[in-house]
């Protein structure tokens, strides 16, 4: 997910050997585990991830409620959403890779933070420990909403207090309203301070 972001950070000449090294390393590490069953099982796992599982989702829950109001069933909604979300993720990664200035290390980490954040927002499953990666990335940026999210995400555990593990959409709404509100506040604050896109670093 992050690899395309390095194109503008490293430049084409440096990016090519970088990708070759990364690709070769991955192939070497995966080679001992290679088998047709491994490929099939991995593909099945990815399919289940996008098309079957749902927990602590934000945008998906909104879409699901709208779909339910229009007579759609849960399994129909998640199947349709699961087919679209990978393409949205790819488009979002490409936008941050080619339309944003990632030459400075701060901008690169900020792009990584936003790519992962948006991916989480459109995901159907967000377990609390996923936010660890956002908190780590935020250390190298000017954004701190990941810290709030790391605290608010524990509201999702309310689902485990029920025998049927049913989520409380009201509690999830409180969680995500707090997160979205703080993100908007940080964007406006940094924009006022001219720290979101400093003019001297805006252009290459």
Short mmCIF file of C-alpha atoms in Angstrom, two decimals, residues 26-157:
data_model
loop_
_atom_site.label_atom_id
_atom_site.label_comp_id
_atom_site.label_asym_id
_atom_site.label_seq_id
_atom_site.Cartn_x
_atom_site.Cartn_y
_atom_site.Cartn_z
CA UNK A 26 9.52 -10.63 -0.56
CA UNK A 27 9.88 -13.41 -3.13
CA UNK A 28 12.86 -14.93 -1.30
CA UNK A 29 11.03 -14.88 2.05
CA UNK A 30 7.82 -16.34 0.59
CA UNK A 31 9.49 -18.98 -1.60
CA UNK A 32 9.79 -21.63 1.19
CA UNK A 33 6.03 -21.37 1.75
CA UNK A 34 4.99 -21.40 -1.89
CA UNK A 35 2.43 -23.94 -3.03
CA UNK A 36 -0.78 -23.80 -5.07
CA UNK A 37 -2.71 -24.28 -1.82
CA UNK A 38 -0.94 -21.30 -0.24
CA UNK A 39 -1.94 -19.02 -3.13
CA UNK A 40 -5.52 -20.26 -3.09
CA UNK A 41 -5.84 -19.96 0.68
CA UNK A 42 -4.38 -16.45 0.66
CA UNK A 43 -6.75 -15.35 -2.10
CA UNK A 44 -9.68 -16.84 -0.18
CA UNK A 45 -8.60 -15.00 2.98
CA UNK A 46 -8.47 -11.68 1.12
CA UNK A 47 -11.91 -12.36 -0.33
CA UNK A 48 -13.35 -13.13 3.11
CA UNK A 49 -11.75 -9.98 4.51
CA UNK A 50 -13.49 -7.70 2.02
CA UNK A 51 -16.74 -9.63 1.57
CA UNK A 52 -17.67 -11.29 4.87
CA UNK A 53 -16.17 -9.77 8.00
CA UNK A 54 -17.43 -6.59 9.64
CA UNK A 55 -16.49 -5.02 12.97
CA UNK A 56 -16.16 -1.42 14.16
CA UNK A 57 -16.68 -0.02 10.64
CA UNK A 58 -17.47 3.64 10.00
CA UNK A 59 -18.47 4.50 6.42
CA UNK A 60 -19.60 0.94 5.76
CA UNK A 61 -22.09 1.08 8.64
CA UNK A 62 -23.62 4.24 7.21
CA UNK A 63 -23.95 2.64 3.79
CA UNK A 64 -25.39 -0.52 5.34
CA UNK A 65 -28.09 1.40 7.20
CA UNK A 66 -29.04 3.28 4.03
CA UNK A 67 -29.12 -0.01 2.11
CA UNK A 68 -31.29 -1.62 4.79
CA UNK A 69 -33.74 1.26 4.58
CA UNK A 70 -34.03 0.50 0.86
CA UNK A 71 -34.65 -3.21 1.40
CA UNK A 72 -31.15 -4.59 0.90
CA UNK A 73 -29.95 -7.49 3.05
CA UNK A 74 -26.72 -7.41 5.05
CA UNK A 75 -24.93 -10.03 2.99
CA UNK A 76 -25.88 -8.27 -0.24
CA UNK A 77 -24.52 -4.96 1.04
CA UNK A 78 -21.16 -6.28 2.22
CA UNK A 79 -20.67 -8.27 -1.01
CA UNK A 80 -21.27 -5.16 -3.12
CA UNK A 81 -19.15 -2.98 -0.83
CA UNK A 82 -16.37 -5.56 -0.85
CA UNK A 83 -16.17 -5.44 -4.63
CA UNK A 84 -15.88 -1.64 -4.71
CA UNK A 85 -13.62 -0.87 -1.73
CA UNK A 86 -10.40 -2.40 -3.20
CA UNK A 87 -10.69 -0.12 -6.24
CA UNK A 88 -11.32 2.89 -4.01
CA UNK A 89 -8.20 1.98 -2.05
CA UNK A 90 -6.09 1.67 -5.20
CA UNK A 91 -7.37 5.00 -6.54
CA UNK A 92 -6.64 6.71 -3.23
CA UNK A 93 -3.08 5.34 -3.10
CA UNK A 94 -2.42 6.53 -6.65
CA UNK A 95 -3.76 10.01 -5.87
CA UNK A 96 -1.46 10.40 -2.88
CA UNK A 97 1.43 8.95 -4.87
CA UNK A 98 1.27 11.22 -7.91
CA UNK A 99 -0.68 14.33 -6.88
CA UNK A 100 0.97 15.04 -3.54
CA UNK A 101 4.49 16.25 -2.96
CA UNK A 102 6.16 13.40 -1.05
CA UNK A 103 9.74 14.56 -1.45
CA UNK A 104 10.26 15.49 2.20
CA UNK A 105 10.23 12.76 4.81
CA UNK A 106 7.49 14.58 6.75
CA UNK A 107 5.23 14.73 3.70
CA UNK A 108 5.95 11.07 2.97
CA UNK A 109 4.90 9.98 6.46
CA UNK A 110 1.87 12.27 6.29
CA UNK A 111 0.79 10.61 3.04
CA UNK A 112 1.26 7.21 4.64
CA UNK A 113 -0.86 8.31 7.58
CA UNK A 114 -3.68 9.54 5.34
CA UNK A 115 -3.58 6.51 3.04
CA UNK A 116 -3.92 4.16 6.00
CA UNK A 117 -6.54 6.36 7.67
CA UNK A 118 -8.76 6.47 4.59
CA UNK A 119 -8.28 2.73 4.12
CA UNK A 120 -9.50 2.16 7.68
CA UNK A 121 -12.48 4.46 7.13
CA UNK A 122 -13.65 2.43 4.13
CA UNK A 123 -12.85 -0.96 5.69
CA UNK A 124 -15.56 -3.22 7.05
CA UNK A 125 -13.36 -4.48 9.89
CA UNK A 126 -11.25 -2.35 12.23
CA UNK A 127 -9.89 -4.18 15.25
CA UNK A 128 -8.48 -1.92 18.00
CA UNK A 129 -4.87 -3.01 17.50
CA UNK A 130 -4.93 -1.73 13.91
CA UNK A 131 -4.70 1.83 15.24
CA UNK A 132 -1.19 1.13 16.53
CA UNK A 133 0.14 1.71 13.02
CA UNK A 134 -1.58 5.11 12.81
CA UNK A 135 -0.14 6.14 16.16
CA UNK A 136 3.35 5.14 15.00
CA UNK A 137 3.04 7.09 11.74
CA UNK A 138 1.59 10.14 13.48
CA UNK A 139 4.80 10.53 15.51
CA UNK A 140 6.51 11.73 12.32
CA UNK A 141 3.70 14.11 11.29
CA UNK A 142 1.87 17.11 12.68
CA UNK A 143 -1.38 15.17 13.17
CA UNK A 144 -2.41 13.68 16.51
CA UNK A 145 -5.92 12.35 15.79
CA UNK A 146 -4.56 8.79 15.89
CA UNK A 147 -4.00 9.17 19.63
CA UNK A 148 -7.67 10.04 20.16
CA UNK A 149 -8.66 7.15 17.91
CA UNK A 150 -6.47 4.75 19.92
CA UNK A 151 -8.52 5.66 23.01
CA UNK A 152 -11.95 5.84 21.37
CA UNK A 153 -11.51 2.53 19.55
CA UNK A 154 -11.98 0.63 22.81
CA UNK A 155 -15.65 1.57 22.70
CA UNK A 156 -15.95 -1.11 20.02
CA UNK A 157 -15.34 -3.77 22.67
#
